[in-house]
XYZ file of C-alpha atoms in Angstrom:
360
model
C 0.000 0.000 0.000
C 1.239 3.504 -0.807
C 2.134 5.897 1.998
C -0.472 8.530 2.786
C -1.625 11.146 5.281
C -5.140 11.389 6.686
C -6.690 14.283 8.612
C -10.259 14.083 9.889
C -12.262 17.299 9.650
C -13.827 18.057 13.059
C -17.443 18.681 12.066
C -20.384 17.591 14.231
C -23.226 15.851 12.361
C -26.805 15.313 13.518
C -28.563 13.022 11.017
C -32.145 11.824 10.678
C -35.766 12.696 10.028
C -37.011 15.278 12.530
C -33.511 16.207 13.679
C -34.325 19.891 13.139
C -35.965 19.778 16.575
C -32.458 19.575 18.008
C -31.475 22.953 16.546
C -32.028 24.874 19.816
C -29.950 22.274 21.644
C -27.107 22.779 19.165
C -27.243 26.581 19.507
C -27.101 26.290 23.297
C -24.310 23.697 23.119
C -22.195 26.410 21.479
C -23.105 28.840 24.244
C -24.978 31.124 21.821
C -28.385 32.801 22.050
C -28.872 35.164 19.091
C -28.451 33.334 15.761
C -28.753 35.043 12.397
C -30.714 32.994 9.858
C -29.485 32.892 6.244
C -31.274 31.799 3.067
C -31.821 32.591 -0.589
C -34.869 34.686 -1.542
C -36.554 31.489 -2.775
C -36.285 29.785 0.626
C -37.270 32.750 2.778
C -40.578 31.236 3.851
C -39.041 27.840 4.633
C -36.300 29.243 6.847
C -38.819 31.310 8.813
C -40.241 27.999 10.049
C -37.129 27.681 12.222
C -38.026 30.709 14.327
C -40.868 29.015 16.308
C -38.600 26.012 16.952
C -35.980 28.338 18.414
C -38.529 30.470 20.275
C -40.082 27.467 22.015
C -36.645 26.823 23.519
C -36.227 30.429 24.627
C -34.037 31.534 21.713
C -34.928 34.593 19.641
C -33.199 34.906 16.288
C -31.260 38.046 15.496
C -33.078 38.264 12.172
C -33.041 36.873 8.651
C -30.774 37.767 5.737
C -32.339 36.171 2.662
C -30.218 37.480 -0.220
C -27.754 34.594 -0.608
C -26.980 33.851 -4.237
C -24.880 31.408 -6.246
C -21.094 31.747 -6.485
C -21.050 33.869 -3.277
C -20.439 37.327 -4.816
C -18.468 39.538 -2.452
C -20.883 42.469 -2.704
C -23.652 40.297 -1.225
C -21.275 39.128 1.508
C -20.510 42.746 2.383
C -24.233 43.509 2.701
C -24.669 40.464 4.924
C -21.749 41.486 7.127
C -23.265 44.922 7.701
C -26.577 43.311 8.642
C -24.868 40.794 10.941
C -23.188 43.593 12.866
C -26.328 45.730 12.994
C -28.363 42.988 14.710
C -25.508 41.855 17.015
C -25.791 38.207 15.962
C -23.591 35.787 17.916
C -23.725 32.892 15.409
C -25.117 32.115 11.947
C -27.475 29.386 10.752
C -27.372 28.593 7.017
C -30.525 26.995 5.650
C -30.350 25.797 2.043
C -27.811 24.647 -0.512
C -24.343 25.715 -1.567
C -25.302 29.356 -2.135
C -26.525 29.925 1.416
C -23.859 27.780 3.052
C -21.211 29.645 1.061
C -22.514 32.931 2.441
C -22.477 31.489 5.959
C -18.850 30.464 5.483
C -17.942 33.904 4.158
C -19.479 35.577 7.211
C -17.990 33.075 9.648
C -14.412 33.338 8.380
C -14.572 37.139 8.439
C -16.151 37.472 11.893
C -15.215 34.315 13.780
C -18.903 33.533 14.428
C -19.927 29.887 14.878
C -21.696 28.411 11.851
C -24.513 25.839 11.915
C -25.697 24.378 8.586
C -29.047 22.850 7.660
C -28.548 21.540 4.086
C -31.600 21.179 1.869
C -29.725 19.979 -1.226
C -26.964 17.433 -1.872
C -24.222 19.944 -2.753
C -21.912 19.016 0.146
C -20.520 22.489 0.866
C -21.317 22.010 4.552
C -18.586 19.367 4.818
C -15.720 21.408 3.396
C -13.226 23.976 4.695
C -13.364 25.561 1.234
C -14.887 28.906 0.278
C -15.446 29.918 -3.322
C -16.195 33.605 -3.937
C -16.834 35.682 -7.035
C -15.651 39.232 -7.606
C -15.758 41.120 -10.900
C -16.662 37.981 -12.851
C -13.881 35.763 -11.514
C -14.310 32.981 -8.995
C -11.513 32.176 -6.579
C -11.332 29.564 -3.840
C -9.464 29.316 -0.602
C -9.146 26.628 2.042
C -8.863 27.150 5.787
C -9.895 24.904 8.679
C -11.731 27.884 10.191
C -14.087 27.932 7.161
C -15.478 24.483 8.008
C -18.941 24.771 9.637
C -18.962 23.451 13.194
C -22.342 21.691 13.175
C -24.450 20.167 10.397
C -28.048 19.029 10.824
C -29.161 16.609 8.104
C -32.951 16.391 8.278
C -34.329 14.540 5.253
C -37.713 16.232 5.767
C -36.292 19.474 4.336
C -35.245 17.738 1.119
C -38.690 16.330 0.314
C -39.767 19.437 -1.613
C -36.495 19.755 -3.537
C -37.628 19.600 -7.196
C -36.711 16.396 -9.021
C -34.503 18.183 -11.557
C -32.577 20.057 -8.872
C -32.282 16.871 -6.819
C -30.658 15.201 -9.809
C -28.118 17.940 -10.533
C -27.342 18.533 -6.871
C -26.741 14.795 -6.452
C -24.424 14.544 -9.456
C -22.585 17.586 -8.129
C -21.960 15.547 -4.972
C -20.790 12.544 -7.018
C -18.254 14.834 -8.704
C -16.677 15.560 -5.316
C -16.226 11.851 -4.703
C -14.979 10.933 -8.176
C -12.196 13.511 -8.134
C -11.198 12.392 -4.646
C -10.427 8.941 -6.082
C -7.531 10.301 -8.131
C -6.554 13.361 -6.094
C -2.837 13.892 -5.623
C -3.307 13.450 -1.839
C -5.964 10.740 -1.900
C -5.901 7.979 0.696
C -7.675 4.653 1.342
C -10.194 6.180 3.764
C -11.300 8.770 1.210
C -11.543 6.050 -1.418
C -13.965 4.096 0.768
C -16.099 7.175 1.408
C -16.002 8.215 -2.255
C -17.117 4.853 -3.603
C -19.822 4.388 -0.974
C -21.146 7.922 -1.496
C -21.175 7.514 -5.288
C -22.961 4.159 -5.016
C -25.674 5.510 -2.700
C -26.373 8.532 -4.887
C -26.250 6.661 -8.199
C -28.859 4.238 -6.856
C -31.076 6.847 -5.190
C -31.224 9.668 -7.748
C -33.143 7.863 -10.534
C -35.732 6.801 -7.935
C -36.093 10.391 -6.718
C -36.533 11.696 -10.272
C -39.371 9.223 -10.848
C -40.857 9.525 -7.350
C -39.742 12.681 -5.506
C -41.695 11.673 -2.381
C -39.750 8.445 -1.811
C -38.392 9.229 1.662
C -36.073 6.223 1.790
C -34.411 7.259 -1.485
C -34.158 10.834 -0.206
C -32.467 9.666 2.984
C -30.108 7.443 1.004
C -29.179 10.373 -1.241
C -28.573 12.660 1.734
C -26.309 10.051 3.323
C -24.400 9.685 0.045
C -24.070 13.441 -0.297
C -22.640 13.676 3.216
C -19.942 11.125 2.378
C -19.136 12.825 -0.927
C -18.913 16.204 0.795
C -16.395 14.761 3.236
C -14.242 13.807 0.252
C -14.351 17.336 -1.139
C -13.372 18.717 2.239
C -10.450 16.359 2.824
C -8.404 16.061 -0.376
C -7.551 18.196 -3.402
C -9.591 18.439 -6.569
C -8.508 18.461 -10.213
C -9.682 19.295 -13.750
C -13.399 18.822 -13.176
C -13.591 21.397 -10.406
C -11.275 23.799 -12.227
C -13.560 23.720 -15.263
C -16.683 24.188 -13.177
C -15.212 27.139 -11.287
C -14.114 28.678 -14.588
C -17.452 28.156 -16.320
C -19.643 29.045 -13.355
C -17.751 32.079 -12.122
C -16.886 33.583 -15.510
C -20.119 32.928 -17.410
C -22.611 32.920 -14.517
C -23.735 29.371 -15.231
C -25.759 27.514 -12.571
C -23.485 25.626 -10.200
C -25.044 22.160 -9.900
C -26.084 21.994 -13.553
C -22.552 22.876 -14.669
C -21.057 20.127 -12.489
C -23.554 17.624 -13.878
C -22.722 18.433 -17.492
C -18.948 18.588 -17.050
C -18.411 15.472 -14.902
C -18.452 12.687 -17.526
C -16.355 14.778 -19.918
C -13.711 15.589 -17.298
C -13.504 11.915 -16.347
C -13.227 10.959 -20.024
C -10.335 13.423 -20.421
C -8.471 11.840 -17.500
C -9.442 8.212 -18.189
C -6.191 7.167 -19.947
C -4.166 8.088 -16.849
C -6.409 6.567 -14.157
C -7.311 2.985 -15.222
C -7.584 1.648 -11.645
C -9.936 4.462 -10.661
C -12.078 3.870 -13.734
C -12.440 0.213 -12.776
C -13.448 1.011 -9.183
C -15.902 3.644 -10.376
C -17.500 1.301 -12.897
C -18.167 -1.187 -10.095
C -20.462 1.237 -8.227
C -22.317 2.724 -11.224
C -25.419 0.758 -12.279
C -25.487 -0.057 -15.987
C -21.796 0.583 -16.535
C -20.936 -2.882 -17.895
C -17.402 -2.294 -16.668
C -17.096 1.128 -18.319
C -17.296 4.070 -15.905
C -17.930 6.634 -18.642
C -20.821 4.552 -19.913
C -22.121 4.322 -16.345
C -22.100 8.107 -16.011
C -23.790 8.528 -19.384
C -26.457 5.993 -18.363
C -27.027 7.800 -15.063
C -27.472 11.186 -16.718
C -29.895 9.674 -19.233
C -31.984 8.259 -16.371
C -32.034 11.670 -14.739
C -33.673 13.203 -17.842
C -31.362 16.189 -17.813
C -30.385 18.711 -20.497
C -26.717 18.035 -21.080
C -25.494 21.108 -22.953
C -24.106 24.269 -21.371
C -25.741 26.071 -24.289
C -29.069 25.200 -22.666
C -28.067 27.345 -19.679
C -26.838 30.427 -21.519
C -23.263 29.687 -22.574
C -22.419 30.884 -26.091
C -20.224 28.962 -28.504
C -17.793 31.887 -28.704
C -17.291 31.521 -24.929
C -15.537 28.174 -25.437
C -12.175 29.717 -26.361
C -12.365 32.212 -23.509
C -13.073 29.364 -21.074
C -10.033 27.464 -22.328
C -7.757 30.468 -21.762
C -9.038 30.971 -18.223
C -8.765 27.260 -17.398
C -5.161 26.934 -18.580
C -4.134 30.209 -16.971
C -3.960 28.813 -13.438
C -4.566 25.053 -13.697
C -5.187 22.729 -10.766
C -3.021 19.634 -10.410
C -4.443 16.901 -12.659
C -3.458 13.270 -13.380
C -3.274 14.061 -17.087
C -1.346 17.053 -18.360
C -3.610 19.906 -19.428
C -3.352 20.075 -23.203
C -5.009 23.037 -24.853
C -6.605 21.392 -27.904
C -8.033 18.319 -26.129
C -9.272 20.657 -23.390
C -10.952 22.898 -25.949
C -12.749 19.897 -27.455
C -13.794 18.774 -23.979
C -15.349 22.169 -23.234
C -16.951 22.299 -26.693
C -18.617 18.928 -26.061
C -19.902 20.233 -22.738
C -21.316 23.266 -24.532
C -22.942 21.166 -27.259
C -24.432 18.551 -24.906
C -22.724 15.523 -26.482
C -22.205 12.218 -24.684
C -18.773 11.815 -23.129
C -16.156 9.661 -24.887
C -12.575 8.853 -23.895
C -11.092 9.502 -27.326
C -9.050 12.679 -26.834
């Protein structure tokens, strides 16, 4: 076995249906009494349902900031910071997906306030010490142990109304975290176990959710898988897939989860010649793969009934060359050398919505 290092991220997890009732207990455990609630505008009504739960336990929220948006733009963070100070909040509670949790991280790292997350999607941001922020059209990321939220409450009940299409893309986004962990430069056997188990759980659950969004067992299975995949993202480095998604999302304002879903099979196809052992392991946990991981991913996306072209989400064909230049300008480590022409064809296929093939 190869030598490796392993560091466990010290996050506290409360998992299970109805676990939201333990929110006041978690606030008090931290010695806090005036939490600020965070959400997107779309989830404003849902997050307000937390206030009676807190009030019944003698906790009054400091207020609600409901302007979180994707890619965590710094101007929104600055507005949130001003509001946080004005209401004298002593901790923050993020309710939602990656957009809201990203804002919670941005506030926490700037103020030192404790951060409690209640995820309602499968994005996995709650499990990572990573913060991605956008300023003037460019997305940058940084990693710091202090960014990692201290407590995460996984209550499947809050995922039951997540639309089928968003469930699918959010779940594939989570799978992307796990897949890249399998061939990360600093991967290790523990992360491999988590990555394969998380991928397996999500790949089995997501098609069921798309066909029957009210299947609570499938929802719980997907949330468990997303937790494991998020742990992978938070523990080891990422490669080409995440670089492309940060480039495309931050520079062209493309939706986060949808971009990850479209790019994943193409990024894996690009790297396939250099990671044969990973491709074999991945194929073993993807239903319908017949021993071919790329086929397994293509089959999964077909089952999820998802539009597979970035052009469907606003990217223009002339943006392909610009994306290539940005991606090669500051590349992440990757198992295969970043070659400009194969990379351009990879991005073009993502734009066009073609099936992935390992022929570049």
